[in-house]
Amino acid sequence: MAEAPRPAALQVALSTRLFQWSGGGLAAIALILLAAPTLIVVIVSFTSGLSLRFPPPGYSLRWYYALAEAWQLHFAAGNSLVVACLSTGISLLLGVSAALAIGRSRRPVARVLDQVFLSPLILPGLAFGLASLIFFTAIGLPVSPATLVLGHTVICVPYVVRNTIAALAQLDPALIDSSLSLGASRLTTFRRITLPLLAPGIASGGFICFMASFDNIPVSLFLRDAATDMLPIRMWQDLEGKLDVTIAAASTVLILATIALAIAMERIAGISRRLG
Amino acid sequence: MAGAAAPLMEADRAHPFWLAVPLGLFFLVFFAVPLVLLLWVSLQGEAGVSLVHYTRFLQDGLGPRVLGATLRIGAEVTLFCLLLAYPLAMVFRAAPGWGKGLITLIVLLPLLTSVVVRTFAWIVVLGRQGVVNATLQSLGLIDLPLRLLYTEGGLVAALVQVQMPLMFLPLATALGRIDPNLEDASAALGAGIWRTFLRVVVPLSLPGALAGCILTFAAAVTAFITQSLVGGGQLLLMPGFIYQQAITLQNWPFAAAISIVFLAAVLAVLAAIGALARLARGAAYG
């Protein structure tokens, strides 16, 4: 006859089991909650019906044909792409040089600048959008694609600064020291040593910066002119008016493009290790 | 900071400080000046400087009610994110390599997907013909579809999903830094798994958790798109209030006053969480 486990041991086993089950259960809920909505959008985009019913009554590509005809969405996507490319370019230029200057600096002003450059991340976007519009109106600059790029740069450059500083913190300063003491100029050292070593961090910062600009609504709402429609605003307004299945198809295309870009960036820069 | 104690190296002089000047000037002109102008416009009355727009915000309690609802929803979203992301980060920490990769993919995908797309997914889930209503109806639990969209519960659920990656990432980093030997030592000294968790793991992960709370709260209260699409017109929150006054009604001074109040409130909450974080860091590593 097997010996019954002592009550204390049983209690320990039960409480361990409870810990693992409750933790595992919540983690499973979290994973389902994170993954399910995206999957559902992708599935619904292939519906043959007219509504967002799930599960769909049947499957077809009709909404992708509708998307191919939706010239307003194409036009808006083109604008968003151009603005995102320009603000990412300016962000990289300004952000990387600022990060190099303050990343390893011990001046108190560098710590202050670090906080200032990152502060747009926690600022309510609509408040900044309104502030920018008031500013451009005050200096007599009408809203245009140029004001859009300037506004986007302010809210997207923090991602470049943050990622470049993080990469700089992991760079062994002895490498730069050796290069300089062996007679290489600062510029050569930067081009041949620093930049290649920082490139993955800069690339992931640029990637997130690009996505943040491409996806921005709060600042674009204030700084675009009537002729410059932006993709997320177009999609948002389409959804406010009617629940259009074409948006599901557009969403699926965006999700696939994001995954493709993310995989490319992962190959180049290993971004998943740098997003935290 | 490892750099603080290191001797000043040639490397630290390799990047001259003036490299920060262009971005500094850019921020001065396109960030600081606009914010100062925002404050100035919010103080413009009929005749000169006045607080008329701020008293209007307080009038008949509408402003405080909207601010209260916004902060409450932010707090609810932050708590639910913590409740779900913490166990997920614990599982992530213990997972083998492929499991870590899978969890990273599932967490990062929503973070990189457009906010409109993420929110749109919730319209599909919560709508009258959505997944939740279809399931409940086929199980015979309800006859008519429930109204889930345009409710506070629906909005909190959507915001929890949209913002959870921001909570998960700092938590996973903080938990990953905890030496597993500490838990073994705690167990060897006779502490059960709950006691070890509450007395060893939780205190050591507090700085990461509070960093996650800051990001999640700031993102949840300012998430205008999710709020407007899932919350709808009935549930007025601060970003929607700013939008309504600034764009729909073109009342810039009042919209500026609302923006300033909102900015101050968000910064106050974040400063409070930040102060907690410093206390926690002191307690954990003191």
Coordinates of C-alpha atoms in Angstrom, one line a residue:
Chain A
M1 CA 0.0 0.0 0.0
A2 CA 1.5 3.3 -1.1
E3 CA 2.2 5.7 1.7
A4 CA -0.2 8.7 1.6
P5 CA 1.8 12.0 1.0
R6 CA 2.1 14.1 4.2
P7 CA -0.4 16.9 4.3
A8 CA 2.4 19.6 4.2
A9 CA 4.0 18.1 1.1
L10 CA 0.5 17.9 -0.5
Q11 CA -0.1 21.5 0.3
V12 CA 3.2 22.5 -1.3
A13 CA 2.5 20.5 -4.4
L14 CA -1.0 22.0 -4.6
S15 CA 0.2 25.6 -4.2
T16 CA 2.9 25.1 -6.8
R17 CA 0.4 23.6 -9.2
L18 CA -1.9 26.6 -8.5
F19 CA 0.9 29.0 -9.2
Q20 CA 1.8 27.4 -12.5
W21 CA -1.8 27.0 -13.6
S22 CA -2.9 30.5 -12.9
G23 CA 0.2 32.0 -14.4
G24 CA 0.1 29.8 -17.4
G25 CA -3.6 30.5 -17.8
L26 CA -3.2 34.3 -17.8
A27 CA -0.2 34.1 -20.1
A28 CA -2.3 32.0 -22.6
I29 CA -5.1 34.6 -22.4
A30 CA -2.6 37.3 -23.1
L31 CA -1.2 35.5 -26.1
I32 CA -4.7 34.8 -27.5
L33 CA -5.7 38.4 -26.9
L34 CA -2.6 39.7 -28.7
A35 CA -2.8 37.4 -31.7
A36 CA -6.6 36.8 -32.3
P37 CA -7.7 40.3 -33.6
T38 CA -5.0 40.4 -36.3
L39 CA -5.8 36.9 -37.5
I40 CA -9.5 37.7 -37.6
V41 CA -9.0 40.8 -39.8
V42 CA -6.9 38.7 -42.2
I43 CA -9.6 36.0 -42.4
V44 CA -12.5 38.5 -42.7
S45 CA -10.7 40.3 -45.6
F46 CA -11.3 37.1 -47.7
T47 CA -15.0 37.1 -47.2
S48 CA -17.4 36.7 -50.1
G49 CA -20.1 38.6 -48.2
L50 CA -20.8 42.3 -47.9
S51 CA -20.3 42.7 -44.1
L52 CA -17.7 42.1 -41.5
R53 CA -19.5 38.9 -40.3
F54 CA -17.2 36.4 -38.7
P55 CA -16.9 33.6 -39.6
P56 CA -17.4 34.7 -43.2
P57 CA -20.3 33.1 -45.2
G58 CA -17.8 32.1 -47.9
Y59 CA -14.4 33.1 -49.3
S60 CA -13.4 35.2 -52.3
L61 CA -10.9 37.8 -53.4
R62 CA -13.6 40.4 -54.2
W63 CA -12.4 42.9 -51.6
Y64 CA -8.9 42.8 -53.0
Y65 CA -10.2 43.6 -56.4
A66 CA -12.1 46.5 -54.7
L67 CA -8.9 47.6 -53.0
A68 CA -7.1 47.6 -56.4
E69 CA -9.7 50.0 -57.7
A70 CA -9.7 52.2 -54.5
W71 CA -7.6 55.1 -56.0
Q72 CA -8.3 57.3 -52.9
L73 CA -6.5 54.8 -50.7
H74 CA -3.6 54.5 -53.2
F75 CA -3.2 58.3 -53.3
A76 CA -3.2 58.5 -49.5
A77 CA -0.8 55.7 -49.2
G78 CA 1.6 57.5 -51.6
N79 CA 1.5 60.7 -49.5
S80 CA 2.1 58.7 -46.3
L81 CA 5.0 56.9 -47.9
V82 CA 6.7 60.2 -49.0
V83 CA 6.2 61.9 -45.7
A84 CA 7.4 58.9 -43.8
C85 CA 10.6 58.6 -46.0
L86 CA 11.4 62.3 -45.6
S87 CA 10.8 62.5 -41.9
T88 CA 12.8 59.3 -41.4
G89 CA 15.7 60.8 -43.4
I90 CA 15.8 64.0 -41.4
S91 CA 15.3 62.1 -38.1
L92 CA 18.3 59.9 -39.0
L93 CA 20.5 62.8 -39.8
L94 CA 19.6 64.9 -36.8
G95 CA 19.0 62.0 -34.4
V96 CA 22.1 60.0 -35.0
S97 CA 24.4 63.1 -34.6
A98 CA 22.7 64.2 -31.5
A99 CA 22.9 60.7 -30.0
L100 CA 26.6 60.5 -30.8
A101 CA 27.1 63.8 -28.9
I102 CA 25.1 63.0 -25.8
G103 CA 25.3 59.2 -25.7
R104 CA 28.6 58.9 -23.8
S105 CA 28.8 62.5 -22.6
R106 CA 28.9 63.1 -18.8
R107 CA 27.9 66.8 -19.0
P108 CA 24.7 67.4 -17.0
V109 CA 23.3 69.2 -20.1
A110 CA 23.5 66.0 -22.0
R111 CA 21.2 64.2 -19.5
V112 CA 18.7 67.1 -19.9
L113 CA 18.9 67.0 -23.7
D114 CA 18.3 63.2 -23.5
Q115 CA 15.1 63.8 -21.6
V116 CA 14.0 66.5 -23.9
F117 CA 14.7 64.6 -27.1
L118 CA 12.7 61.6 -25.7
S119 CA 9.7 63.6 -24.3
P120 CA 7.6 63.6 -27.5
L121 CA 7.1 59.8 -26.8
I122 CA 4.9 60.5 -23.8
L123 CA 3.3 63.8 -25.0
P124 CA -0.4 63.7 -26.1
G125 CA -0.1 63.8 -29.9
L126 CA -3.2 66.0 -30.4
A127 CA -1.8 68.6 -28.0
F128 CA 1.4 68.8 -30.0
G129 CA -0.5 68.8 -33.3
L130 CA -2.5 71.8 -32.2
A131 CA 0.6 73.6 -30.8
S132 CA 2.4 73.1 -34.2
L133 CA -0.6 74.4 -36.1
I134 CA -0.8 77.5 -33.9
F135 CA 3.0 77.9 -34.4
F136 CA 2.9 77.6 -38.2
T137 CA -0.1 79.9 -38.4
A138 CA 1.7 82.5 -36.2
I139 CA 4.8 82.5 -38.4
G140 CA 2.6 82.7 -41.5
L141 CA 3.5 79.3 -43.0
P142 CA 0.4 77.6 -44.4
V143 CA 0.0 73.9 -43.8
S144 CA 1.6 71.8 -46.5
P145 CA 3.5 68.5 -46.9
A146 CA 6.5 70.4 -45.6
T147 CA 4.8 71.2 -42.3
L148 CA 3.7 67.6 -42.1
V149 CA 7.3 66.4 -42.4
L150 CA 8.5 68.9 -39.8
G151 CA 5.8 67.8 -37.3
H152 CA 6.4 64.1 -37.9
T153 CA 10.1 64.5 -37.4
V154 CA 9.6 65.9 -33.9
I155 CA 7.5 63.0 -32.8
C156 CA 9.5 60.3 -34.7
V157 CA 13.1 61.4 -34.0
P158 CA 13.0 60.0 -30.4
Y159 CA 13.0 56.5 -31.7
V160 CA 16.3 57.1 -33.6
V161 CA 17.9 58.9 -30.6
R162 CA 16.9 56.1 -28.2
N163 CA 18.1 53.3 -30.3
T164 CA 21.4 54.9 -31.3
I165 CA 22.2 55.8 -27.7
A166 CA 21.4 52.1 -26.7
A167 CA 23.8 50.9 -29.4
L168 CA 26.4 53.4 -28.4
A169 CA 26.3 52.1 -24.8
Q170 CA 27.3 48.7 -26.0
L171 CA 30.1 49.9 -28.2
D172 CA 33.6 49.2 -26.8
P173 CA 35.3 52.6 -26.6
A174 CA 38.7 50.9 -26.8
L175 CA 38.0 50.3 -30.5
I176 CA 37.6 54.0 -31.2
D177 CA 40.6 54.7 -28.9
S178 CA 42.8 52.3 -30.9
S179 CA 41.7 53.7 -34.2
L180 CA 42.4 57.3 -33.1
S181 CA 45.7 56.5 -31.5
L182 CA 46.8 54.6 -34.6
G183 CA 46.5 57.8 -36.5
A184 CA 43.1 57.6 -38.1
S185 CA 41.2 60.9 -38.3
R186 CA 37.9 61.4 -36.4
L187 CA 36.1 61.2 -39.7
T188 CA 37.8 58.0 -40.8
T189 CA 37.2 56.5 -37.4
F190 CA 33.6 57.4 -37.6
R191 CA 33.2 56.0 -41.1
R192 CA 35.2 52.8 -40.7
I193 CA 34.7 51.9 -37.0
T194 CA 31.8 53.7 -35.3
L195 CA 29.2 53.7 -38.0
P196 CA 29.5 50.0 -39.0
L197 CA 29.2 49.0 -35.4
L198 CA 26.2 51.3 -34.7
A199 CA 24.5 50.4 -38.0
P200 CA 22.1 47.8 -36.6
G201 CA 20.9 50.1 -33.8
I202 CA 20.5 53.0 -36.2
A203 CA 18.6 50.8 -38.7
S204 CA 16.1 49.5 -36.1
G205 CA 15.6 53.1 -34.8
G206 CA 15.0 54.2 -38.4
F207 CA 12.6 51.4 -39.0
I208 CA 10.5 52.2 -35.9
C209 CA 10.7 55.9 -36.8
F210 CA 9.4 55.2 -40.3
M211 CA 6.5 53.1 -38.9
A212 CA 5.6 55.8 -36.4
S213 CA 5.4 58.4 -39.1
F214 CA 3.5 56.2 -41.6
D215 CA 1.0 55.4 -38.9
N216 CA 0.6 58.9 -37.3
I217 CA -2.9 60.5 -37.2
P218 CA -2.9 63.0 -34.4
V219 CA -0.2 65.3 -35.8
S220 CA -1.3 64.8 -39.4
L221 CA -4.8 65.9 -38.6
F222 CA -3.6 69.4 -37.8
L223 CA -0.6 69.8 -40.2
R224 CA -1.9 68.5 -43.5
D225 CA -3.5 70.6 -46.1
A226 CA -6.8 69.7 -47.8
A227 CA -5.1 68.2 -50.8
T228 CA -2.8 65.9 -48.8
D229 CA -4.8 62.9 -47.7
M230 CA -2.8 60.4 -45.5
L231 CA -3.5 56.7 -45.4
P232 CA -4.3 56.2 -41.7
I233 CA -6.6 59.2 -41.7
R234 CA -8.3 58.0 -44.9
M235 CA -8.8 54.5 -43.3
W236 CA -10.0 56.0 -40.0
Q237 CA -12.6 58.2 -41.7
D238 CA -13.8 55.3 -43.9
L239 CA -14.3 53.3 -40.7
E240 CA -16.1 56.2 -38.9
G241 CA -18.6 56.5 -41.8
K242 CA -19.3 52.8 -42.7
L243 CA -17.7 49.5 -41.8
D244 CA -16.1 48.8 -45.2
V245 CA -14.6 45.4 -45.9
T246 CA -12.1 47.0 -48.3
I247 CA -10.4 48.3 -45.2
A248 CA -9.9 44.7 -44.0
A249 CA -8.2 44.0 -47.3
A250 CA -6.1 47.1 -47.0
S251 CA -5.2 46.1 -43.4
T252 CA -4.1 42.7 -44.5
V253 CA -1.9 44.2 -47.2
L254 CA -0.4 46.5 -44.5
I255 CA 0.1 43.6 -42.1
L256 CA 1.9 41.6 -44.7
A257 CA 4.1 44.5 -45.8
T258 CA 5.0 45.1 -42.1
I259 CA 5.9 41.5 -41.6
A260 CA 8.1 41.5 -44.7
L261 CA 9.8 44.7 -43.7
A262 CA 10.3 43.4 -40.1
I263 CA 11.8 40.1 -41.4
A264 CA 14.1 42.1 -43.6
M265 CA 15.1 44.3 -40.7
E266 CA 15.5 41.3 -38.4
R267 CA 18.0 39.8 -41.0
I268 CA 19.9 43.1 -41.2
A269 CA 19.7 44.4 -37.7
G270 CA 18.1 41.9 -35.3
I271 CA 15.5 44.4 -34.2
S272 CA 13.6 42.1 -31.9
R273 CA 16.5 42.3 -29.5
R274 CA 16.5 46.1 -29.6
L275 CA 12.8 47.0 -29.2
G276 CA 12.8 46.8 -25.4
Chain B
M1 CA 25.9 53.5 -15.7
A2 CA 29.1 51.8 -16.5
G3 CA 30.4 54.9 -18.3
A4 CA 30.2 57.1 -15.2
A5 CA 33.1 55.6 -13.4
A6 CA 35.3 54.9 -16.5
P7 CA 38.2 57.2 -17.1
L8 CA 37.7 59.8 -19.8
M9 CA 38.8 58.1 -23.0
E10 CA 39.8 59.4 -26.3
A11 CA 36.6 57.8 -27.6
D12 CA 34.5 60.3 -25.6
R13 CA 36.1 63.1 -27.4
A14 CA 35.6 61.5 -30.8
H15 CA 32.1 62.9 -31.0
P16 CA 32.2 66.6 -30.4
F17 CA 29.3 68.0 -28.4
W18 CA 28.2 70.4 -31.1
L19 CA 26.8 67.5 -33.0
A20 CA 23.8 67.8 -30.6
V21 CA 23.2 71.4 -31.7
P22 CA 21.2 70.8 -34.9
L23 CA 18.6 68.6 -33.2
G24 CA 18.6 71.0 -30.2
L25 CA 17.8 73.9 -32.4
F26 CA 15.2 71.9 -34.3
F27 CA 13.5 71.0 -31.0
L28 CA 13.7 74.6 -29.8
V29 CA 12.0 75.9 -32.9
F30 CA 9.5 73.2 -33.7
F31 CA 8.8 71.7 -30.3
A32 CA 9.5 74.2 -27.4
V33 CA 8.2 77.3 -29.2
P34 CA 4.9 75.7 -30.3
L35 CA 4.3 74.4 -26.8
V36 CA 4.9 77.9 -25.3
L37 CA 2.6 79.3 -27.9
L38 CA -0.1 76.8 -27.0
L39 CA 0.1 78.0 -23.4
W40 CA 0.0 81.6 -24.5
V41 CA -3.1 81.0 -26.7
S42 CA -4.9 79.2 -23.9
L43 CA -4.5 82.4 -21.8
Q44 CA -6.0 84.8 -24.3
G45 CA -9.3 86.2 -23.2
E46 CA -11.6 88.8 -24.9
A47 CA -9.4 91.6 -23.5
G48 CA -5.8 90.5 -22.8
V49 CA -4.6 87.7 -20.6
S50 CA -7.3 85.8 -18.6
L51 CA -8.1 82.4 -17.3
V52 CA -11.5 82.4 -18.9
H53 CA -10.9 79.2 -20.9
Y54 CA -9.7 77.4 -17.8
T55 CA -12.8 78.4 -15.8
R56 CA -14.9 77.3 -18.8
F57 CA -13.2 73.9 -18.6
L58 CA -14.3 73.7 -14.9
Q59 CA -17.8 75.0 -15.7
D60 CA -20.7 72.6 -15.0
G61 CA -18.2 69.9 -14.3
L62 CA -17.9 68.7 -17.9
G63 CA -14.1 69.1 -18.1
P64 CA -13.3 67.4 -14.8
R65 CA -15.7 64.6 -15.7
V66 CA -14.0 64.0 -19.0
L67 CA -10.5 64.2 -17.4
G68 CA -11.6 61.8 -14.7
A69 CA -13.0 59.3 -17.2
T70 CA -9.8 59.5 -19.2
L71 CA -7.5 58.9 -16.2
R72 CA -9.8 56.1 -14.9
I73 CA -9.7 54.3 -18.2
G74 CA -5.9 54.8 -18.4
A75 CA -5.6 53.3 -14.9
E76 CA -7.8 50.3 -15.8
V77 CA -5.9 49.6 -19.0
T78 CA -2.6 49.8 -17.2
L79 CA -3.7 47.4 -14.4
F80 CA -5.2 44.8 -16.9
C81 CA -2.0 45.0 -19.0
L82 CA 0.1 44.4 -15.9
L83 CA -2.1 41.5 -14.9
L84 CA -1.8 39.8 -18.3
A85 CA 1.7 40.8 -19.4
Y86 CA 3.4 39.8 -16.1
P87 CA 2.6 36.1 -16.3
L88 CA 3.4 36.2 -20.0
A89 CA 6.8 37.7 -19.2
M90 CA 7.4 35.0 -16.6
V91 CA 6.5 32.3 -19.2
F92 CA 8.8 34.1 -21.7
R93 CA 11.7 34.0 -19.1
A94 CA 11.3 30.3 -18.5
A95 CA 10.7 29.4 -22.2
P96 CA 13.2 27.6 -24.5
G97 CA 14.6 29.4 -27.5
W98 CA 11.8 28.6 -29.9
G99 CA 9.2 29.6 -27.4
K100 CA 10.9 32.9 -26.8
G101 CA 10.9 33.5 -30.6
L102 CA 7.2 32.7 -30.9
I103 CA 6.2 35.0 -28.0
T104 CA 8.4 37.8 -29.4
L105 CA 6.7 37.5 -32.8
I106 CA 3.2 37.5 -31.2
V107 CA 4.0 40.5 -29.0
L108 CA 5.9 42.5 -31.7
L109 CA 3.4 42.0 -34.5
P110 CA 0.7 44.2 -33.0
L111 CA 3.3 46.7 -31.9
L112 CA 4.4 47.1 -35.5
T113 CA 0.9 47.0 -37.0
S114 CA -0.9 50.2 -37.8
V115 CA -3.1 51.5 -34.9
V116 CA -6.0 51.8 -37.3
V117 CA -5.7 48.2 -38.3
R118 CA -5.4 47.0 -34.7
T119 CA -8.4 49.0 -33.7
F120 CA -10.3 47.8 -36.8
A121 CA -9.8 44.3 -35.6
W122 CA -11.7 45.1 -32.5
I123 CA -14.6 46.4 -34.5
V124 CA -14.8 43.1 -36.2
V125 CA -14.6 41.2 -32.9
L126 CA -17.1 43.4 -30.9
G127 CA -19.6 44.4 -33.7
R128 CA -23.2 43.3 -33.9
Q129 CA -22.2 40.5 -36.2
G130 CA -18.8 40.1 -34.6
V131 CA -17.1 37.1 -33.1
V132 CA -18.3 37.5 -29.6
N133 CA -22.0 38.0 -30.5
A134 CA -21.9 35.2 -33.0
T135 CA -20.5 32.8 -30.5
L136 CA -22.9 33.8 -27.7
Q137 CA -25.9 33.5 -30.1
S138 CA -24.9 30.1 -31.5
L139 CA -24.5 28.8 -27.9
G140 CA -28.0 30.0 -27.3
L141 CA -27.0 32.3 -24.4
I142 CA -28.5 35.5 -26.0
D143 CA -31.2 36.1 -28.5
L144 CA -30.3 39.6 -29.7
P145 CA -26.8 40.8 -30.3
L146 CA -25.3 42.7 -27.3
R147 CA -24.0 46.2 -27.7
L148 CA -20.3 45.8 -27.1
L149 CA -18.8 48.5 -29.4
Y150 CA -19.1 52.0 -28.1
T151 CA -19.0 50.9 -24.4
E152 CA -16.3 51.5 -21.8
G153 CA -15.8 47.7 -21.3
G154 CA -15.2 47.2 -25.1
L155 CA -12.8 50.2 -25.2
V156 CA -10.8 48.9 -22.2
A157 CA -10.4 45.5 -23.8
A158 CA -9.3 47.0 -27.1
L159 CA -6.8 49.4 -25.4
V160 CA -5.4 46.5 -23.3
Q161 CA -4.6 44.6 -26.5
V162 CA -3.2 47.6 -28.3
Q163 CA -0.9 48.7 -25.5
M164 CA 0.1 45.4 -23.9
P165 CA 3.4 45.1 -25.9
L166 CA 4.5 48.4 -24.2
M167 CA 4.1 46.7 -20.8
F168 CA 5.5 43.3 -21.8
L169 CA 8.9 44.5 -23.2
P170 CA 10.3 46.3 -20.1
L171 CA 8.9 43.6 -17.9
A172 CA 10.6 40.8 -19.9
T173 CA 13.9 42.8 -19.8
A174 CA 13.6 43.3 -16.0
L175 CA 12.7 39.7 -15.3
G176 CA 15.5 38.4 -17.6
R177 CA 18.0 40.3 -15.4
I178 CA 17.0 38.5 -12.2
D179 CA 19.6 35.8 -11.2
P180 CA 17.7 32.4 -11.1
N181 CA 20.1 31.5 -8.2
L182 CA 18.2 33.9 -6.0
E183 CA 15.0 31.9 -6.5
D184 CA 16.8 28.6 -5.9
A185 CA 18.3 30.1 -2.7
S186 CA 14.8 31.2 -1.5
A187 CA 13.4 27.7 -2.2
A188 CA 16.3 26.0 -0.5
L189 CA 15.7 28.1 2.6
G190 CA 12.2 26.8 2.7
A191 CA 10.1 29.4 1.0
G192 CA 7.2 28.1 -1.2
I193 CA 6.8 29.2 -4.8
W194 CA 4.3 32.0 -4.0
R195 CA 6.4 33.4 -1.2
T196 CA 9.5 33.3 -3.4
F197 CA 7.5 35.0 -6.2
L198 CA 6.1 37.7 -3.9
R199 CA 9.3 38.4 -1.8
V200 CA 12.1 37.9 -4.4
V201 CA 10.8 38.1 -8.0
V202 CA 8.2 40.9 -7.7
P203 CA 10.4 43.4 -5.8
L204 CA 13.3 42.8 -8.2
S205 CA 11.1 43.3 -11.3
L206 CA 9.4 46.5 -9.9
P207 CA 11.5 49.0 -11.9
G208 CA 10.6 47.2 -15.1
A209 CA 6.9 47.0 -14.2
L210 CA 6.8 50.7 -13.4
A211 CA 8.6 51.6 -16.6
G212 CA 5.9 49.5 -18.4
C213 CA 3.2 51.3 -16.5
I214 CA 4.5 54.7 -17.6
L215 CA 4.5 53.7 -21.3
T216 CA 1.2 51.9 -21.1
F217 CA -0.6 54.7 -19.2
A218 CA 0.7 57.5 -21.5
A219 CA -0.2 55.5 -24.6
A220 CA -3.7 54.5 -23.3
V221 CA -4.9 58.0 -22.3
T222 CA -3.7 59.6 -25.5
A223 CA -4.8 56.8 -27.9
F224 CA -7.2 59.0 -29.8
I225 CA -7.9 56.6 -32.7
T226 CA -8.8 53.6 -30.6
Q227 CA -10.9 55.8 -28.3
S228 CA -12.8 57.3 -31.1
L229 CA -13.4 54.1 -33.1
V230 CA -14.2 51.7 -30.2
G231 CA -15.4 54.2 -27.6
G232 CA -17.6 56.1 -30.1
G233 CA -19.2 59.5 -29.8
Q234 CA -21.0 58.8 -26.5
L235 CA -17.8 58.3 -24.5
L236 CA -16.0 61.6 -24.6
L237 CA -12.4 61.5 -23.4
M238 CA -9.7 64.2 -23.4
P239 CA -8.2 63.6 -26.8
G240 CA -11.7 63.6 -28.4
F241 CA -12.5 66.7 -26.4
I242 CA -9.4 68.5 -27.9
Y243 CA -10.3 67.2 -31.4
Q244 CA -13.9 68.4 -31.1
Q245 CA -13.0 71.9 -29.9
A246 CA -9.9 72.4 -32.2
I247 CA -11.0 70.8 -35.5
T248 CA -14.8 70.5 -35.4
L249 CA -15.6 73.8 -33.7
Q250 CA -12.3 75.7 -34.5
N251 CA -12.2 77.1 -31.0
W252 CA -8.4 77.1 -30.6
P253 CA -8.0 79.0 -27.3
F254 CA -10.4 76.6 -25.5
A255 CA -8.8 73.6 -27.2
A256 CA -5.4 74.9 -26.1
A257 CA -6.6 75.2 -22.5
I258 CA -7.9 71.6 -22.6
S259 CA -4.5 70.5 -24.1
I260 CA -2.6 72.2 -21.3
V261 CA -4.8 70.7 -18.6
F262 CA -4.4 67.3 -20.2
L263 CA -0.6 67.6 -20.6
A264 CA -0.3 68.7 -16.9
A265 CA -2.4 65.8 -15.7
V266 CA -0.5 63.2 -17.7
L267 CA 2.8 64.6 -16.6
A268 CA 1.6 64.6 -13.0
V269 CA 0.6 60.9 -13.1
L270 CA 3.8 59.9 -14.9
A271 CA 5.9 61.9 -12.3
A272 CA 4.1 60.0 -9.5
I273 CA 4.8 56.6 -11.1
G274 CA 8.4 57.8 -11.7
A275 CA 8.8 58.7 -8.0
L276 CA 7.4 55.2 -7.1
A277 CA 10.0 53.7 -9.5
R278 CA 12.9 55.5 -7.8
L279 CA 11.6 54.3 -4.4
A280 CA 11.3 50.8 -5.7
R281 CA 14.8 50.9 -7.2
G282 CA 16.1 52.1 -3.9
A283 CA 14.3 49.3 -2.1
A284 CA 15.4 46.6 -4.5
Y285 CA 19.0 47.5 -4.9
G286 CA 19.5 49.9 -2.0

